[in-house]
XYZ file of C-alpha atoms in Angstrom:
180
model
C -13.757 25.002 -38.190
C -10.884 22.780 -39.167
C -8.666 23.502 -36.172
C -6.457 20.620 -35.114
C -5.545 20.480 -31.460
C -4.303 18.260 -28.668
C -5.642 18.234 -25.137
C -2.941 18.486 -22.492
C -4.262 18.519 -18.948
C -2.558 20.777 -16.460
C -0.526 19.236 -13.681
C -1.007 22.368 -11.567
C -3.362 21.717 -8.647
C -6.090 24.264 -7.924
C -4.540 25.891 -4.867
C -5.841 29.459 -5.167
C -8.096 30.651 -2.375
C -11.081 32.663 -3.640
C -11.233 34.584 -0.338
C -7.868 36.205 -1.156
C -9.209 37.940 -4.302
C -11.190 41.163 -4.588
C -13.619 39.603 -7.077
C -14.643 36.166 -8.274
C -13.630 37.271 -11.792
C -10.063 37.933 -10.618
C -9.975 34.566 -8.879
C -11.146 32.524 -11.869
C -8.887 34.477 -14.250
C -5.822 33.910 -12.050
C -6.569 30.202 -11.682
C -6.875 29.837 -15.472
C -3.647 31.815 -15.940
C -1.649 29.448 -13.748
C -2.992 26.519 -15.809
C -2.169 28.020 -19.208
C 1.353 28.990 -18.116
C 2.079 25.506 -16.767
C 0.850 23.728 -19.912
C 2.545 26.185 -22.315
C 5.878 25.779 -20.542
C 5.605 21.996 -20.319
C 4.626 21.626 -23.983
C 7.634 23.643 -25.053
C 10.086 21.806 -22.774
C 8.897 18.199 -22.842
C 9.755 16.432 -26.136
C 7.024 13.847 -25.469
C 4.338 16.537 -25.698
C 3.251 18.427 -28.819
C 5.028 21.754 -29.381
C 2.577 24.533 -28.666
C 2.214 27.722 -30.669
C -1.112 28.382 -28.936
C -2.334 27.110 -25.577
C -5.797 27.783 -24.209
C -6.303 27.555 -20.463
C -9.651 27.870 -18.709
C -11.186 27.557 -15.284
C -14.883 27.602 -14.422
C -16.650 28.332 -11.138
C -20.234 28.710 -9.987
C -21.049 31.763 -7.857
C -24.039 31.873 -5.512
C -24.612 34.846 -3.210
C -21.098 36.060 -4.125
C -19.573 32.812 -2.817
C -17.518 30.613 -5.153
C -18.763 27.028 -5.419
C -16.061 24.816 -6.872
C -16.101 21.021 -7.156
C -17.765 19.214 -4.247
C -15.482 17.333 -1.846
C -17.964 14.558 -1.075
C -21.658 13.603 -1.262
C -22.689 15.835 1.625
C -20.914 18.826 0.086
C -22.584 18.139 -3.294
C -25.974 17.962 -1.602
C -25.301 21.264 0.224
C -24.355 22.959 -3.054
C -27.450 21.726 -4.870
C -29.603 22.824 -1.920
C -28.175 26.342 -2.247
C -28.848 26.413 -6.003
C -32.338 24.888 -5.851
C -35.123 27.344 -6.695
C -32.795 30.285 -7.259
C -30.379 31.993 -9.621
C -26.599 31.922 -9.701
C -23.924 32.706 -12.234
C -21.093 30.812 -13.849
C -17.717 32.392 -14.587
C -15.066 31.001 -16.881
C -11.664 32.621 -17.043
C -9.912 31.976 -20.364
C -6.343 32.741 -21.389
C -4.872 32.236 -24.837
C -1.079 32.097 -24.722
C 0.505 32.248 -28.156
C 3.816 32.748 -29.919
C 4.508 35.673 -32.230
C 7.660 36.973 -33.909
C 7.963 39.363 -30.951
C 7.698 36.594 -28.334
C 4.943 35.048 -26.255
C 1.702 37.009 -25.834
C -1.496 36.556 -23.891
C -5.179 37.324 -24.590
C -7.616 36.957 -21.741
C -11.285 37.243 -20.897
C -13.836 36.170 -18.316
C -17.278 35.045 -19.494
C -20.360 35.266 -17.270
C -23.629 33.339 -17.688
C -26.682 33.614 -15.436
C -28.455 30.351 -14.580
C -31.807 29.845 -12.841
C -32.669 26.495 -11.261
C -36.172 25.293 -10.530
C -36.837 23.854 -7.096
C -35.269 20.405 -6.750
C -37.003 18.000 -4.370
C -34.921 16.077 -1.832
C -35.327 12.664 -3.503
C -34.237 14.024 -6.888
C -31.291 15.804 -5.317
C -30.151 12.622 -3.547
C -30.564 10.553 -6.720
C -28.481 13.067 -8.667
C -25.718 13.040 -6.056
C -25.776 9.217 -5.968
C -25.335 9.166 -9.774
C -21.791 10.477 -9.270
C -22.225 13.251 -11.839
C -21.638 16.209 -9.471
C -18.115 15.318 -8.392
C -15.924 16.772 -11.103
C -18.100 19.800 -11.804
C -18.006 23.335 -10.460
C -21.073 23.963 -8.315
C -21.780 20.234 -8.188
C -23.672 20.019 -11.462
C -23.174 19.527 -15.182
C -25.653 21.356 -17.399
C -24.784 18.955 -20.226
C -25.888 15.948 -18.158
C -28.843 15.040 -15.996
C -28.682 18.410 -14.194
C -30.072 19.953 -17.370
C -33.436 18.938 -15.897
C -32.909 21.473 -13.073
C -32.224 24.433 -15.361
C -35.181 26.757 -15.719
C -33.342 29.352 -17.801
C -29.947 30.712 -18.764
C -28.849 34.159 -19.872
C -25.626 33.954 -21.833
C -23.439 31.281 -23.353
C -24.565 27.701 -22.661
C -21.046 26.458 -23.416
C -19.689 28.741 -20.710
C -21.710 26.754 -18.175
C -20.287 23.546 -19.663
C -16.799 24.970 -19.088
C -15.544 26.653 -22.264
C -17.304 29.662 -23.830
C -16.896 28.574 -27.438
C -18.349 31.669 -29.119
C -16.132 34.157 -27.297
C -13.106 31.881 -27.684
C -13.776 31.509 -31.416
C -13.968 35.292 -31.859
C -10.696 35.764 -29.955
C -8.961 33.114 -32.050
C -10.228 34.779 -35.240
C -8.777 38.094 -34.042
C -5.395 36.339 -33.812
C -5.693 35.130 -37.389
C -6.123 31.480 -36.432
């Protein structure tokens, strides 16, 4: 839509513990908030980075049986995650914060998007081959719907892009409401 932007990766490590939050939605929202604050501050203090009038921060998690599945630590952990997801449904949450400057100061718009995902049953050989491909290791829940794991997806209810990691439709509507 003609928006020009720069990608600035957060330097803030994911240190939040999902067990300390009442809901998974609160957890993912708080994790995204810490990212957006860190990037907004750094962009406005570091002359080597672009000045930021708007910063968008997001964090995505997979939730199965009310347990947060983040990025797998190793091959065994990735295999365990995929085994949990195989032949069943789970949901993906993305917390998004838009931090922006106005004449009155810095403001924040926030939302959490939820998408339901159903996986078909994944046989052991396929699961091992997927883990060996290396694709699971930087993805919440140990899979990327935009990659080879798309073959496991039986159905989704909600925003496909939310499962990828950024709910574009909802974000676009929020940006429009800000006059962007």
